[in-house]
Amino acid sequence: EKGGYPHFMLKEIHEQPKAFKDTMAGRILPEKGEIKLDDVHLSKEYLQGIKKIFIVACGTAYHAGMVGKYVIEKLTRVPVEVDIASEFRYRDPMIDKNTLVIIISQSGETADTLAALRESKKLGARVLAITNVVGSSVSREADDIIYTWAGPEIAVASTKAYSTQLIALDFIALYIARTLGRICEKDFQEITSAMKNLPDQAKIILGHEDKIKSLAQKFFDREDVFYIGRGLDYPLSLEGALKLKEISYIHAEAYAAGELKHGTLALIEEGVPVIAPVTQEHLFEKTLSNIKEVKAREGFVVALANEGNEEIKKSVDDVIYIPKTHPILTPILAVIPMQLLAYYAAVARGCDVDKPRNLAKSVTVE
Ligand code: F6R
């Protein structure tokens, strides 16, 4: 059942090229310049009336939502707020019929997420759900649905569901931007053709598995690991840290790189591992200066960079490269090394990777 892999998590990490392909199948219509989403029916008139988009989810799905905010705002210029479902539902959220609420849930059964969906509908908002489970509560109650065709996810730590949630969010962004006429043909083609390369590019990253494993073996015995990133590399860092802590029990924290000197830098001393994604080229120099601050205190820095970025090598202890893609798509690829780092650190510590202590796959109680 694990297809020859020692754990479901590793199997599911390796299923990402196929999951990407399945999630994209039939949804990009390049000749029409359209995104086709069978169960999404947002008319131009409706979208023109939308004042705000809310994305609501828990855990890893919430991190996907943070990426979604960047992408949707960038492509559509509609303001997006992201919230944790257990906060959203109790804070009297400011939503009405002019708000589109996007709910993200792999299982479609998470209690707080489902409650947020119901609260949103009660307040008159339309709800678009991204879920991996056909027939789940979320899929039954939402007005519009995008399925992530990732296949069943067994390991408690979410991997292929997360990366396909990012693809679904990119589709929403493109769909809305296209419907509202806010993206030109050229940009649309550029992004969608880059999306089509993602399955093969994911395979290339999986080909670097041995290198990522040996890097994980360099820090698996540490008590703290920090992740720093800017722009889209910030939610990526949050997701990398969550993966590491939930399966390896290493204390891991993520910071927006610019926040480092507002406190966390005090914790950096000789040998402290810092994972630093630098996939956003327009922010490279800024993050590089943060990396240099860490190196000046003798931290152990592993960067995650786009292929071709030779400059980063001079300032860090090691680099994991990812193939070049469109800048808004990098988190889909860059999360794969993050997942593998967490996986191999947990294996090196002898942890029960698929069933981490105290955690359940589907959190159906509050
Ligand atoms: C972490 C993880 C959790 C889930 C969260 C939401 O790896 O899997 O943080 O993402 O419990 O679950 P769903 O997406 O099923 O609502």
PDB file of N, CA and C and ligand atoms in Angstrom, residues 58-61 104-108 110 113 156-158 165 242-243 246 361 363, ligand 1:
ATOM      1  N   CYS A  58      -7.118  26.242   8.157  1.00  0.00           N
ATOM      2  CA  CYS A  58      -6.296  25.898   9.331  1.00  0.00           C
ATOM      3  C   CYS A  58      -4.964  25.287   8.884  1.00  0.00           C
ATOM      4  N   GLY A  59      -3.949  25.498   9.690  1.00  0.00           N
ATOM      5  CA  GLY A  59      -2.667  24.793   9.534  1.00  0.00           C
ATOM      6  C   GLY A  59      -2.028  25.002   8.174  1.00  0.00           C
ATOM      7  N   THR A  60      -1.671  23.896   7.571  1.00  0.00           N
ATOM      8  CA  THR A  60      -1.019  23.947   6.266  1.00  0.00           C
ATOM      9  C   THR A  60      -1.891  24.637   5.229  1.00  0.00           C
ATOM     10  N   ALA A  61      -3.193  24.368   5.281  1.00  0.00           N
ATOM     11  CA  ALA A  61      -4.105  24.988   4.318  1.00  0.00           C
ATOM     12  C   ALA A  61      -4.111  26.512   4.504  1.00  0.00           C
ATOM     13  N   ILE A 104     -10.301  26.674   2.395  1.00  0.00           N
ATOM     14  CA  ILE A 104      -9.362  25.641   1.933  1.00  0.00           C
ATOM     15  C   ILE A 104      -9.300  24.521   2.970  1.00  0.00           C
ATOM     16  N   SER A 105      -9.575  23.299   2.536  1.00  0.00           N
ATOM     17  CA  SER A 105      -9.487  22.165   3.458  1.00  0.00           C
ATOM     18  C   SER A 105      -9.253  20.870   2.692  1.00  0.00           C
ATOM     19  N   GLN A 106      -8.126  20.247   2.961  1.00  0.00           N
ATOM     20  CA  GLN A 106      -7.820  18.963   2.325  1.00  0.00           C
ATOM     21  C   GLN A 106      -8.945  17.983   2.596  1.00  0.00           C
ATOM     22  N   SER A 107      -9.246  17.759   3.854  1.00  0.00           N
ATOM     23  CA  SER A 107     -10.233  16.738   4.243  1.00  0.00           C
ATOM     24  C   SER A 107     -11.662  17.190   3.969  1.00  0.00           C
ATOM     25  N   GLY A 108     -11.876  18.502   4.033  1.00  0.00           N
ATOM     26  CA  GLY A 108     -13.237  19.025   3.921  1.00  0.00           C
ATOM     27  C   GLY A 108     -14.068  18.765   5.153  1.00  0.00           C
ATOM     28  N   THR A 110     -12.670  19.620   8.584  1.00  0.00           N
ATOM     29  CA  THR A 110     -12.114  20.309   9.751  1.00  0.00           C
ATOM     30  C   THR A 110     -13.189  21.169  10.421  1.00  0.00           C
ATOM     31  N   THR A 113     -13.015  25.019  10.226  1.00  0.00           N
ATOM     32  CA  THR A 113     -13.122  25.480   8.840  1.00  0.00           C
ATOM     33  C   THR A 113     -14.574  25.388   8.366  1.00  0.00           C
ATOM     34  N   VAL A 156      -0.207  12.125   8.189  1.00  0.00           N
ATOM     35  CA  VAL A 156      -0.795  13.267   8.895  1.00  0.00           C
ATOM     36  C   VAL A 156      -0.253  14.584   8.330  1.00  0.00           C
ATOM     37  N   ALA A 157       1.030  14.625   8.052  1.00  0.00           N
ATOM     38  CA  ALA A 157       1.617  15.857   7.515  1.00  0.00           C
ATOM     39  C   ALA A 157       1.195  16.026   6.054  1.00  0.00           C
ATOM     40  N   SER A 158       0.611  17.148   5.773  1.00  0.00           N
ATOM     41  CA  SER A 158       0.090  17.405   4.433  1.00  0.00           C
ATOM     42  C   SER A 158       1.219  17.801   3.486  1.00  0.00           C
ATOM     43  N   GLN A 165      -3.166  22.669  -3.568  1.00  0.00           N
ATOM     44  CA  GLN A 165      -3.984  23.822  -3.139  1.00  0.00           C
ATOM     45  C   GLN A 165      -3.410  25.103  -3.760  1.00  0.00           C
ATOM     46  N   LEU A 242       6.519  24.432   9.931  1.00  0.00           N
ATOM     47  CA  LEU A 242       5.430  23.586  10.454  1.00  0.00           C
ATOM     48  C   LEU A 242       5.712  22.112  10.154  1.00  0.00           C
ATOM     49  N   LYS A 243       6.127  21.830   8.917  1.00  0.00           N
ATOM     50  CA  LYS A 243       6.434  20.442   8.545  1.00  0.00           C
ATOM     51  C   LYS A 243       7.496  19.885   9.477  1.00  0.00           C
ATOM     52  N   GLU A 246       6.182  19.408  13.234  1.00  0.00           N
ATOM     53  CA  GLU A 246       5.142  18.409  13.504  1.00  0.00           C
ATOM     54  C   GLU A 246       5.631  16.980  13.371  1.00  0.00           C
ATOM     55  N   LYS A 361      -5.194  13.207  11.558  1.00  0.00           N
ATOM     56  CA  LYS A 361      -5.237  13.661  10.166  1.00  0.00           C
ATOM     57  C   LYS A 361      -6.367  14.657   9.948  1.00  0.00           C
ATOM     58  N   VAL A 363      -9.142  17.057  11.846  1.00  0.00           N
ATOM     59  CA  VAL A 363      -9.477  17.615  13.169  1.00  0.00           C
ATOM     60  C   VAL A 363     -10.957  17.981  13.176  1.00  0.00           C
TER      61      VAL A 363
HETATM   62  C1  F6R B   1      -0.114  19.894   8.713  1.00  0.00           C
HETATM   63  C2  F6R B   1      -1.507  19.570   8.480  1.00  0.00           C
HETATM   64  C3  F6R B   1      -2.555  20.353   9.164  1.00  0.00           C
HETATM   65  C4  F6R B   1      -3.788  20.526   8.264  1.00  0.00           C
HETATM   66  C5  F6R B   1      -4.933  21.193   9.023  1.00  0.00           C
HETATM   67  C6  F6R B   1      -6.133  21.455   8.139  1.00  0.00           C
HETATM   68  O1  F6R B   1       0.745  19.141   7.921  1.00  0.00           O
HETATM   69  O2  F6R B   1      -1.788  18.662   7.725  1.00  0.00           O
HETATM   70  O3  F6R B   1      -2.088  21.584   9.594  1.00  0.00           O
HETATM   71  O4  F6R B   1      -3.424  21.285   7.162  1.00  0.00           O
HETATM   72  O5  F6R B   1      -5.324  20.373  10.098  1.00  0.00           O
HETATM   73  O6  F6R B   1      -6.648  20.283   7.607  1.00  0.00           O
HETATM   74  P1  F6R B   1      -7.642  20.309   6.394  1.00  0.00           P
HETATM   75  O7  F6R B   1      -6.919  20.830   5.219  1.00  0.00           O
HETATM   76  O8  F6R B   1      -8.086  18.884   6.207  1.00  0.00           O
HETATM   77  O9  F6R B   1      -8.790  21.206   6.778  1.00  0.00           O
END
